[in-house]
Coordinates of C-alpha atoms and ligand atoms in Angstrom, one line a residue:
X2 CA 165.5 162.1 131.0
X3 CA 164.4 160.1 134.1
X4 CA 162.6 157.6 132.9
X5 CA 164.2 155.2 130.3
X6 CA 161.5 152.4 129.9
X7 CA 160.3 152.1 126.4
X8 CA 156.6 153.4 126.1
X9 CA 153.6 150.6 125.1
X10 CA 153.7 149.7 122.0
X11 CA 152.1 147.1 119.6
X12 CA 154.7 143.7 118.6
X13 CA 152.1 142.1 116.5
X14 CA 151.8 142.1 112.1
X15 CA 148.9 144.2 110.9
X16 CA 147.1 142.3 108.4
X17 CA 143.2 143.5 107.1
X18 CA 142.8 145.8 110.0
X19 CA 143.9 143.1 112.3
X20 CA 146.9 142.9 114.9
X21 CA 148.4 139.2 114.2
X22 CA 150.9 136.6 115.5
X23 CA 153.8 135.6 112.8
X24 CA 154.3 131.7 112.2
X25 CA 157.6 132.4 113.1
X26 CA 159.6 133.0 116.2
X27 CA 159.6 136.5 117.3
X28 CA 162.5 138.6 117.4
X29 CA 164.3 141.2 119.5
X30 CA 165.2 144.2 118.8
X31 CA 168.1 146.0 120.5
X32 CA 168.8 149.5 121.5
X33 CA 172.3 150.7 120.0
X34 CA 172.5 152.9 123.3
X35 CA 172.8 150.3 125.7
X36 CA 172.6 147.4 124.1
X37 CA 169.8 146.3 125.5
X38 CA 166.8 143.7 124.1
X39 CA 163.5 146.3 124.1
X40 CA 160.8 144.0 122.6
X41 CA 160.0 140.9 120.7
X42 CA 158.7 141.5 117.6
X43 CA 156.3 138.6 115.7
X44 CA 157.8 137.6 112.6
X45 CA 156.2 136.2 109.9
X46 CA 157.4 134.8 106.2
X47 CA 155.8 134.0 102.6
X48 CA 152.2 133.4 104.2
X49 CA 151.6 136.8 106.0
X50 CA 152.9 138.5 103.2
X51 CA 150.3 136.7 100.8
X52 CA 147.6 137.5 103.2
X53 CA 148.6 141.1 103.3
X54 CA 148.5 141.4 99.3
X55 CA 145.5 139.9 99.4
X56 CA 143.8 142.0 102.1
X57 CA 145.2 145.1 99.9
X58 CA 143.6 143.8 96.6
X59 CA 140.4 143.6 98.7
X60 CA 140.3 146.9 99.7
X61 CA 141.9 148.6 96.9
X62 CA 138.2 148.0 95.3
X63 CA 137.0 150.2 97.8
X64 CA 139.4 152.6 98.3
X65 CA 140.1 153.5 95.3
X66 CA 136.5 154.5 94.7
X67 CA 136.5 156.4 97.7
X68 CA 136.3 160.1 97.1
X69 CA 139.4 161.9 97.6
X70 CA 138.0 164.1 100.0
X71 CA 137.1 161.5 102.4
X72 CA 140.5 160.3 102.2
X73 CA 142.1 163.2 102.7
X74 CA 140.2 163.7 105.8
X75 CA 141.0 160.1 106.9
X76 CA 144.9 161.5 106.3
X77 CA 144.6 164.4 108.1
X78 CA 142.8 162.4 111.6
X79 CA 146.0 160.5 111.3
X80 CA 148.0 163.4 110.8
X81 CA 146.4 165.0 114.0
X82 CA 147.0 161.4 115.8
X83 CA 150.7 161.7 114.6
X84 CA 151.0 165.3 116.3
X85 CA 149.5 164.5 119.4
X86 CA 151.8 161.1 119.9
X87 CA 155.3 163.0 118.7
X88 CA 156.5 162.4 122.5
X89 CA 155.9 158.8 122.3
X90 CA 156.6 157.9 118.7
X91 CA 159.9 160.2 119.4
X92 CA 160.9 158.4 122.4
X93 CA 160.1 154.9 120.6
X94 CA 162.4 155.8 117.9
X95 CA 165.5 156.9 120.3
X96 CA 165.5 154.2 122.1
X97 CA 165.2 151.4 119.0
X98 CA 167.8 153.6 116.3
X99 CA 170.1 155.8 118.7
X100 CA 169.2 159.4 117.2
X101 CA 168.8 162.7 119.5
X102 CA 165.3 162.8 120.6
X103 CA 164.9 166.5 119.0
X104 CA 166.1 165.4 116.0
X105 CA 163.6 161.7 116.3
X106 CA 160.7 164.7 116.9
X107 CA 161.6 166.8 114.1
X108 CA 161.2 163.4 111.6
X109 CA 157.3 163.1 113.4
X110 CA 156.9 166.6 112.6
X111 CA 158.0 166.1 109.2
X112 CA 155.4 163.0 108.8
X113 CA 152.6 165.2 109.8
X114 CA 153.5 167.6 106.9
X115 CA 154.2 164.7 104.2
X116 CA 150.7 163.4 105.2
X117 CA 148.6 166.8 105.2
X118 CA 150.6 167.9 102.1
X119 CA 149.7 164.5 100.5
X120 CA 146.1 164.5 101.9
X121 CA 145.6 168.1 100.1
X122 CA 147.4 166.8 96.5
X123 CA 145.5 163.6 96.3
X124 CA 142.5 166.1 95.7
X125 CA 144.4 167.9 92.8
X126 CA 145.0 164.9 91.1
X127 CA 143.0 166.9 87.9
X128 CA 143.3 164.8 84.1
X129 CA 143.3 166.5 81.5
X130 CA 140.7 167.1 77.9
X131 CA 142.9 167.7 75.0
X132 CA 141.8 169.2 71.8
X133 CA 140.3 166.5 69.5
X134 CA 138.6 166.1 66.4
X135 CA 134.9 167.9 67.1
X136 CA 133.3 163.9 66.6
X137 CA 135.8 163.1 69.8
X138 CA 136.3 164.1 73.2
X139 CA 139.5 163.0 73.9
X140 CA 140.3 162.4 78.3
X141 CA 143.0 162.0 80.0
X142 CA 142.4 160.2 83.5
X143 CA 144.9 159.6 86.8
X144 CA 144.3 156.3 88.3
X145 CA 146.3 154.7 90.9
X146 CA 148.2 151.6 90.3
X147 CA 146.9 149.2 92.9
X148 CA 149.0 147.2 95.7
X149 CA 152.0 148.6 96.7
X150 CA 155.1 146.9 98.4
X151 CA 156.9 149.4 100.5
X152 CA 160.0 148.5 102.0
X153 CA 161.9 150.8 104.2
X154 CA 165.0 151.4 106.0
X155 CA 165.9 151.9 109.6
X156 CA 168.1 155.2 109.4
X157 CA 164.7 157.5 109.6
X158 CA 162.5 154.8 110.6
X159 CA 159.2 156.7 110.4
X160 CA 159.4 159.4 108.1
X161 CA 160.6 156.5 105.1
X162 CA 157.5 155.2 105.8
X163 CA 155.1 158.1 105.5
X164 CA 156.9 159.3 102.4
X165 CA 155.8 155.7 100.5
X166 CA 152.5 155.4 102.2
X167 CA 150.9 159.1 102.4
X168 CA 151.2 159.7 98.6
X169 CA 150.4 156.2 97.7
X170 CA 146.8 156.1 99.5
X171 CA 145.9 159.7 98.7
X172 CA 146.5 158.5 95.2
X173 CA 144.4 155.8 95.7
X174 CA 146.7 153.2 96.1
X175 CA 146.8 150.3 99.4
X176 CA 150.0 149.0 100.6
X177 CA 152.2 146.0 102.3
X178 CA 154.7 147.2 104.7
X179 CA 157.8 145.6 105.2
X180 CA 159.6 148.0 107.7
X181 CA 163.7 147.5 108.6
X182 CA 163.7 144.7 110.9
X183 CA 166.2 147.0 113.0
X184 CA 163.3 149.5 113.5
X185 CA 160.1 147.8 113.3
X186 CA 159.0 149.9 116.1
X187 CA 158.5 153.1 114.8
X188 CA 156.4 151.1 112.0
X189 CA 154.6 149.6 114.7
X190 CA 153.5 152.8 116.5
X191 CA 152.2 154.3 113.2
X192 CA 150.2 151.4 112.6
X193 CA 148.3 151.8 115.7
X194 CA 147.5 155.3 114.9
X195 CA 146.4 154.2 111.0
X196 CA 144.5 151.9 113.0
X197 CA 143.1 154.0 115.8
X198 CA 142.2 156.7 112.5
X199 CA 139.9 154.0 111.6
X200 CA 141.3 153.7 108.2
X201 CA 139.6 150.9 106.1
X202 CA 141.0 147.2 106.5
X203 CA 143.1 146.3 104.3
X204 CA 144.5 149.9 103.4
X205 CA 147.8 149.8 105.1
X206 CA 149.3 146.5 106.2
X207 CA 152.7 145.3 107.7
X208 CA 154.5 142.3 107.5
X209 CA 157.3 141.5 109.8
X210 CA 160.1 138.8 109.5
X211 CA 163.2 138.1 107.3
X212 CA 163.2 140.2 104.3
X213 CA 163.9 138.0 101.4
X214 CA 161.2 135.9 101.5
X215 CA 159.1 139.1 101.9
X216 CA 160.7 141.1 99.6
X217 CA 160.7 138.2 97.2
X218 CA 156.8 138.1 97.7
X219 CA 156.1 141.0 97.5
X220 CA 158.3 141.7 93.9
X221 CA 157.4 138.9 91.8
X222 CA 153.5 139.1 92.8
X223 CA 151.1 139.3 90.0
X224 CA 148.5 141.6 92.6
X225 CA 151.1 143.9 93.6
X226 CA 151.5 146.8 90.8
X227 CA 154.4 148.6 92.6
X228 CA 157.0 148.2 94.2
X229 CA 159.0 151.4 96.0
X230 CA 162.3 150.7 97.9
X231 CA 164.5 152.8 100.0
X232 CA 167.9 151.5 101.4
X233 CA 171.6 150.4 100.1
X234 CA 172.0 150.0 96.3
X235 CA 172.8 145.7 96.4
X236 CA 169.2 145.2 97.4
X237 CA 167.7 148.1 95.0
X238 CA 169.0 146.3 92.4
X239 CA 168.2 142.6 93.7
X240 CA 164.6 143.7 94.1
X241 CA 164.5 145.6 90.6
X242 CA 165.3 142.4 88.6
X243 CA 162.9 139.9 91.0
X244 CA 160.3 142.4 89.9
X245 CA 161.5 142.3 86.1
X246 CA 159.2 139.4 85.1
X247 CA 156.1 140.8 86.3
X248 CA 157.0 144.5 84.9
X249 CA 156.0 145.8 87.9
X250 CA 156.6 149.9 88.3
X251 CA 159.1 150.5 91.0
X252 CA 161.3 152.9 92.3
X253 CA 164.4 153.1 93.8
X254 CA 165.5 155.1 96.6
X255 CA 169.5 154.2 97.5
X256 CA 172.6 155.2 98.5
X257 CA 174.6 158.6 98.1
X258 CA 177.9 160.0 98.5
X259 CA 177.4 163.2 98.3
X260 CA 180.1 165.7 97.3
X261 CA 180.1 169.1 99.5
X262 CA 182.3 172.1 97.8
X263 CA 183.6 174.8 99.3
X264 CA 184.9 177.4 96.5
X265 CA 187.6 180.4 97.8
X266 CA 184.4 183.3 97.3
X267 CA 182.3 181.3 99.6
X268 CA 180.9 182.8 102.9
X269 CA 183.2 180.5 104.8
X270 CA 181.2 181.0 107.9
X271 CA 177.8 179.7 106.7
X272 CA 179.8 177.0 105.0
X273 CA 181.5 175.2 107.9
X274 CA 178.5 175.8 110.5
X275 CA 176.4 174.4 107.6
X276 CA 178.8 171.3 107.1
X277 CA 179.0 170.5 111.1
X278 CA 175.1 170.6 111.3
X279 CA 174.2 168.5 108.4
X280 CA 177.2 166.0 108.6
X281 CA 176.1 165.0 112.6
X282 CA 172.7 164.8 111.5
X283 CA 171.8 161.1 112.4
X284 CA 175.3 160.5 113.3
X285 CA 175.9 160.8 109.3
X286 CA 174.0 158.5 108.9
X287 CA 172.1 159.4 106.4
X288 CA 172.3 159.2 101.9
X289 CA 172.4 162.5 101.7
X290 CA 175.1 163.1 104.0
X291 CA 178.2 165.2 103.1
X292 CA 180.7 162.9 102.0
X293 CA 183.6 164.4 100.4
X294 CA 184.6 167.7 101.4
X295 CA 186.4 169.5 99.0
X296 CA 187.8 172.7 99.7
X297 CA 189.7 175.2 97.4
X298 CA 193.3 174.9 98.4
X299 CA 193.3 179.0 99.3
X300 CA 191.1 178.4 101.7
X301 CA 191.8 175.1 102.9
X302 CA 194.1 176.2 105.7
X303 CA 191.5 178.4 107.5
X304 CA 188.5 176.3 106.9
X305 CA 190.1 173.3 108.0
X306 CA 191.0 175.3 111.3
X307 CA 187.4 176.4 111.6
X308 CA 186.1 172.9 111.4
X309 CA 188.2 172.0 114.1
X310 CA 187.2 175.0 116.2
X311 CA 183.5 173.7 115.3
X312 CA 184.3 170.2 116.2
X313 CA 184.6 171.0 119.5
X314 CA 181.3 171.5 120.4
X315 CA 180.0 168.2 119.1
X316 CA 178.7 166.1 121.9
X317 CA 178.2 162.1 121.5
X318 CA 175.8 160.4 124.2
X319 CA 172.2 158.0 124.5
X320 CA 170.4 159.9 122.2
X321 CA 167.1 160.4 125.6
X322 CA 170.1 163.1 126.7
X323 CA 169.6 164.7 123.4
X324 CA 173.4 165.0 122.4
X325 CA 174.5 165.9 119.0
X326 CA 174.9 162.9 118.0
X327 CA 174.2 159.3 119.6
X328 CA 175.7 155.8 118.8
X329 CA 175.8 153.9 115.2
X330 CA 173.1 151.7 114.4
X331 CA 174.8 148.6 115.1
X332 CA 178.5 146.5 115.6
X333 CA 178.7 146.3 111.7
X334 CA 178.0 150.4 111.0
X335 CA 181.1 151.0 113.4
X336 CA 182.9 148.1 111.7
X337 CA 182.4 150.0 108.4
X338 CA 183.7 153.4 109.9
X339 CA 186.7 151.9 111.8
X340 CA 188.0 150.0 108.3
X341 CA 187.4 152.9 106.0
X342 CA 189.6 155.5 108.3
X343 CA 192.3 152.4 108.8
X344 CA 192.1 152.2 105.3
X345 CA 192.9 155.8 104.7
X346 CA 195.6 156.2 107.6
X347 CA 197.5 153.5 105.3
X348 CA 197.1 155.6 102.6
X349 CA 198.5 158.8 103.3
X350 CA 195.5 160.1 105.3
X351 CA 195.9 162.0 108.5
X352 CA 193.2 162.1 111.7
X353 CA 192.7 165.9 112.5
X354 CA 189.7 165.0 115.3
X355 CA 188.5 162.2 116.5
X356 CA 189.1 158.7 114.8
X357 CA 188.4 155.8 117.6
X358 CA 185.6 153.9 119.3
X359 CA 184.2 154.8 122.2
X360 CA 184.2 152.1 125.1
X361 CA 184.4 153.3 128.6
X362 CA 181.5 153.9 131.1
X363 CA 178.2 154.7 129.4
X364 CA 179.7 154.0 126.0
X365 CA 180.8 150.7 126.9
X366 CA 177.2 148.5 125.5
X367 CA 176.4 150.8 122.9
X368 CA 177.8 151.4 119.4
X369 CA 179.7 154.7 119.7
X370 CA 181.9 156.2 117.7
X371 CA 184.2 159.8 117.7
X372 CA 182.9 162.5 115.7
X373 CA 186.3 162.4 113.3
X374 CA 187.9 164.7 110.7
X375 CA 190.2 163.2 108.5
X376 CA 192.7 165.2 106.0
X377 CA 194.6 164.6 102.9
X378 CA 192.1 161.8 101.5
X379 CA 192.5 160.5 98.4
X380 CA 190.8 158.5 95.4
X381 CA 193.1 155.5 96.4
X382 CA 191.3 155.5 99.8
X383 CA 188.2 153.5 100.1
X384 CA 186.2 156.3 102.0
X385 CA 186.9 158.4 99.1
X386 CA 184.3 155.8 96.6
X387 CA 182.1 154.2 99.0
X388 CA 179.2 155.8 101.7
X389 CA 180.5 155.7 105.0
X390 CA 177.6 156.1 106.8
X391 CA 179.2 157.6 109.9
X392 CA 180.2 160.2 111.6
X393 CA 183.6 161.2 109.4
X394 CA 184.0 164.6 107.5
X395 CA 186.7 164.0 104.9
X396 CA 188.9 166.6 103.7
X397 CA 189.9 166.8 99.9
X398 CA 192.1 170.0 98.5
X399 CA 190.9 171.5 95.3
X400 CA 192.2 173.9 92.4
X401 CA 190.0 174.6 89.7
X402 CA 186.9 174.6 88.9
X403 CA 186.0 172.1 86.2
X404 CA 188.6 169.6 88.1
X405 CA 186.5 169.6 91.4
X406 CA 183.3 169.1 89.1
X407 CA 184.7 166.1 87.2
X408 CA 185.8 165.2 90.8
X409 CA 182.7 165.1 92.5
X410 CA 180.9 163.1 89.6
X411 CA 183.4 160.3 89.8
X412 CA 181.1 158.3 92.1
X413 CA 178.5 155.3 91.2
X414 CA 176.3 157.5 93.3
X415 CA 173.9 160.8 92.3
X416 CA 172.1 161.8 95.0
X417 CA 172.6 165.1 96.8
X418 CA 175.5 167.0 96.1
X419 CA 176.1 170.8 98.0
X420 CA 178.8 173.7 97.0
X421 CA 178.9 177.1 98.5
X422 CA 180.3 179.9 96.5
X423 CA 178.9 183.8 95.9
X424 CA 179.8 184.1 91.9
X425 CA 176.6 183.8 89.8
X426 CA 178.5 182.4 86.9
X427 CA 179.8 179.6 89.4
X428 CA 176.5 178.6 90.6
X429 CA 174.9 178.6 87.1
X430 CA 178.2 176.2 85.5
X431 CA 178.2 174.0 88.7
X432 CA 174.8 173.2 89.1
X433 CA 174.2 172.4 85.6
X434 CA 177.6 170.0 85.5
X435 CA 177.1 168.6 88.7
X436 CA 175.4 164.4 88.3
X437 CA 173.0 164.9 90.8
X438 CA 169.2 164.5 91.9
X439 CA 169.5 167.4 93.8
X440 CA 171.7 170.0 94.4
X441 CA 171.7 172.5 97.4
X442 CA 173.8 175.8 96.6
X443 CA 174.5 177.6 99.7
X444 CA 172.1 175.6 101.8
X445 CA 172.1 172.0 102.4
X446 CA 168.0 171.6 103.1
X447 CA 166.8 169.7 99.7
X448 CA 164.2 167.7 101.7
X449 CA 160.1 169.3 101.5
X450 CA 156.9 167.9 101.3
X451 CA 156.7 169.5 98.2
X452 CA 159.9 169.1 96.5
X453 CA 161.1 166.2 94.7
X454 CA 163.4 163.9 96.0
X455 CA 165.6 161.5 94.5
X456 CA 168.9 160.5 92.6
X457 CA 170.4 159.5 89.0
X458 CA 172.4 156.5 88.3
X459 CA 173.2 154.1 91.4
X460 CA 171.5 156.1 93.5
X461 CA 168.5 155.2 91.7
X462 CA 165.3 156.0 89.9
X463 CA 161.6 157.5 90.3
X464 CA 160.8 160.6 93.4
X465 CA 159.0 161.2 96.1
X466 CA 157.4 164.2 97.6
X467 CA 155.7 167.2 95.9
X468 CA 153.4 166.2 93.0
X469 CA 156.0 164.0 91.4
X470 CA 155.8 161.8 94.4
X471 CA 152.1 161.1 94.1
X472 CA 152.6 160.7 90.5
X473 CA 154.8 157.6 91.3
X474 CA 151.9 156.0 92.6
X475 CA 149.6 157.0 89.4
X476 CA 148.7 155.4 85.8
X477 CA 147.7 157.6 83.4
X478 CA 144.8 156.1 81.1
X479 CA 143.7 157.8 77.6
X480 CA 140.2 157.6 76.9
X481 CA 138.8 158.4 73.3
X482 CA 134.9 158.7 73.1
X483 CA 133.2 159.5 69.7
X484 CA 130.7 161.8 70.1
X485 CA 129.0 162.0 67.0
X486 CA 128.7 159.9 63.8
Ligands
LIG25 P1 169.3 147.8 103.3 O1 170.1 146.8 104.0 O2 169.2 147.8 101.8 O3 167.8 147.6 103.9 C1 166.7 148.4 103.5 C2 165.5 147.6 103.6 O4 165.6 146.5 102.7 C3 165.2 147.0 105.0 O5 163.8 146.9 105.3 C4 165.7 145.6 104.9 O6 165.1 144.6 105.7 C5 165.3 145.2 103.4 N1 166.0 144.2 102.8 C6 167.3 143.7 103.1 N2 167.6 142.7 102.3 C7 166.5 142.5 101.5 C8 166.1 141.5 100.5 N3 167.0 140.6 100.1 N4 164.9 141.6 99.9 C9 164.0 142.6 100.3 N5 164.3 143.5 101.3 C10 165.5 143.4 101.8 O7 169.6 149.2 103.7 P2 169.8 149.9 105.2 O8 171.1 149.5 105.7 O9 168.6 149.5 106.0 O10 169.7 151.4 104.9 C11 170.8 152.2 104.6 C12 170.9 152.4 103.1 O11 169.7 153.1 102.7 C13 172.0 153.3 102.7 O12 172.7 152.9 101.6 C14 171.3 154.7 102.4 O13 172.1 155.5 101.6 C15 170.1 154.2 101.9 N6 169.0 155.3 102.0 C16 168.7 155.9 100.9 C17 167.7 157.0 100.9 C18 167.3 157.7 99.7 O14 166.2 158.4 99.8 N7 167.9 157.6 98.6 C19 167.2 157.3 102.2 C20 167.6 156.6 103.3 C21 168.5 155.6 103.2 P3 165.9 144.0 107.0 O15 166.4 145.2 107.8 O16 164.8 143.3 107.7 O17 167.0 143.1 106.4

């Protein structure tokens, strides 16, 4: 790609339908590539963020009243705005996070189906009458909760967005942003296109600035109803208890370590070209990333080789040239990487591909890192416990069944866990044992609009997408009428 400058895009807070400066000093935000500033961003603190919740309030009167066909058709002009921008809110995203531009295009495709998919349930939101006493009629209604505070990561800085705000307002629902302050661009450039849509003011809003203040804000609030995170488990659980007081519903999007099993019956093909395309996804940078690799010592030996093979096709570049994977997010991701494989060469473990920085020629201002295999890793190893969030496939050996099981549940995490085997009896024990959310057998694609996604224990509580996603963003009210004397 030719030209590298970053396309126009808006720097301000988006408060009642208006683009606004922050009372504090803007920021800069850098692209892991290069290492270069992009844009200042306004910033703003406590007094934005009480505007916004106000503005929301406001128009949460309105908008809740609105039919759901009207705002379905508001979704789907934004929808069609999304699709015809994917170049530019693509190229935004590269060039603020570091991923491939194909892959930055799929995540706008992927917002374009969240919102139509969301525009289409918020009009099947149906109660329910349930059989009463023939003096009674006895209703069930769905009514949305109010304000929302969404607050999103900056590994897929777009779609994390869409997921919170297209179910919320189809349900009825207005919302306060607060995007990651490493990617408030992608944030930015949807914003615009809510705004171009004509949406109502005061429907979606976005605050900018430091996060605690903002978060804190927005979770003890009295007007905001909701509260729905994605991002590491500390701050799930920091916001959880600031929004304790006010008994606020929220849910929890957080981290994963997911466990990826190969059994000895597997198609060992599918398995490894399966492992190589999810792991590099994002530069593995991602909560349902594989993990833990554990393979069933028959078939360690030749899987291991065809990793290997597989490995060396991966290619690691500025994420415009579309590589397989691009740099880390920033100098404390690689940190992370670089401590958790020292950590596991002390240990016993051995580098099998990969395993350093990378800091010559067009590497040298960017945060890049080898795509690694390490072997013989261990539960004494910290990579072995905690996400790494990087580009590392870690190789565990395996011998029976109900051992890997217990192994791959002893994790704080329960997010997305994989295995790949051909017995019937294997997937029907495994799956049902496994601590998981979610649980891809054979494939590792557990993310639609319309099926749920989420985790059990740290990885968090509530879902998103499919109709338990809009149902996050719904009260349910039970209305008894007497009908006769
Ligand atoms: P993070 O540090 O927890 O940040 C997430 C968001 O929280 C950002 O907007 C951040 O804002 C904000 N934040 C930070 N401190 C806060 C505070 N004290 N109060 C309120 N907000 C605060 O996580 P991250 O590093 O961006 O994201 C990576 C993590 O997200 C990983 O653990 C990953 O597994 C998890 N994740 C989970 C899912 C899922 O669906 N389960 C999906 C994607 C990612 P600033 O950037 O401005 O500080």
């Amino acid at each position: 790609m030719d030209n590298r400058n970053l396309p126009k895009v808006e720097t301000h807070l988006y408060i009642d339908g208006k683009w606004v400066e922050g009372s504090e000093e803007p920021v800069a935000v850098t692209n892991p590539a290069t290492g270069e500033a992009l844009e200042k961003i306004q910033q703003g603190g406590v007094a934005e963020t009480k505007q916004a919740i106000q503005a929301a309030k406001r128009s949460f009167s309105t908008w809740s009243k609105t039919s759901p066909k009207k705002r379905a058709e508001l979704m789907n002009k934004v929808a069609d705005l999304i699709e015809e921008d994917t170049e530019r809110l693509a190229k935004i995203m590269t060039m603020e996070q570091g991923k491939p531009l194909s892959q930055a295009k799929s995540e706008i495709q992927t917002d374009v189906e969240n919102m139509r998919w969301n525009a289409s349930e918020g009009q099947r939101l149906v109660g329910e009458i349930i059989p009463s006493p023939d003096t009674n009629l006895w209703q069930v209604r769905k009514q949305p909760v109010g304000v929302v505070g969404a607050i999103t990561p900056w590994n897929f800085p777009s779609n994390m967005i869409i997921r919170k705000i297209s179910p919320a307002i189809a349900a009825g629902c207005t919302v306060v942003l607060k995007p990651s302050s490493e990617t408030p661009l992608s944030a930015l450039a949807l914003m615009e296109l809510f705004h171009k849509a004509e949406f109502p003011a005061g429907v979606v809003n976005i605050v900018l600035g430091e996060s605690g203040p903002i978060g804190e804000t927005l979770s003890e609030s009295e007007d905001v109803q909701k509260i729905t995170f994605t991002g590491s488990t500390e701050i799930g659980k920091k916001l959880s208890e600031q929004a304790a007081p006010s008994l606020k519903k929220v849910s929890l999007e957080l981290g994963g370590h997911a466990p990826y099993i190969i059994f000895p019956d597997a198609d060992l093909e599918l398995a490894v070209k399966t492992l190589i395309k999810t792991k590099f996804i994002n530069n593995g940078q991602v909560c349902t990333s594989p993990n833990r690799i554990f393979i069933h010592k028959d078939v360690k030996a030749e899987v291991t080789k065809m990793i290997l093979k597989a490995m060396e096709e991966v290619t690691v570049g500025n994420g415009l040239d579309d590589p397989t994977v691009g740099p880390l997010i920033n100098q404390a991701g690689l940190e992370k990487v670089e401590e958790q494989l020292e950590d596991a060469q002390k240990k016993g473990g051995k580098i099998l591909f990969g395993g350093k920085k990378l800091e010559e020629g067009n590497y040298a201002k960017g945060y890049f890192f080898e795509p690694t295999v390490v072997d013989n890793v261990t539960p004494e190893m910290s990579i072995y416990y905690n996400e790494t969030f990087g580009p590392v496939i870690p190789l565990i050996s395996f011998d029976e069944e109900e051992a890997v099981i217990t192994a791959a549940n002893d994790t704080p995490f329960g997010l997305a866990s994989y295995f790949f085997t051909q017995s019937i009896q294997t997937i029907d024990n495994v799956s049902k044992k496994l601590a998981y959310g979610m649980v891809g057998v054979n494939d590792t694609s557990i993310s639609h609009s319309a099926t749920p996604f989420g985790g059990v224990k740290h990885s968090g509580f509530g879902r998103e997408n499919g109709t338990y996603g809009v149902e996050e963003y719904i009260d349910v009210k039970f209305i008894n009428i007497r009908t006769a004397k």
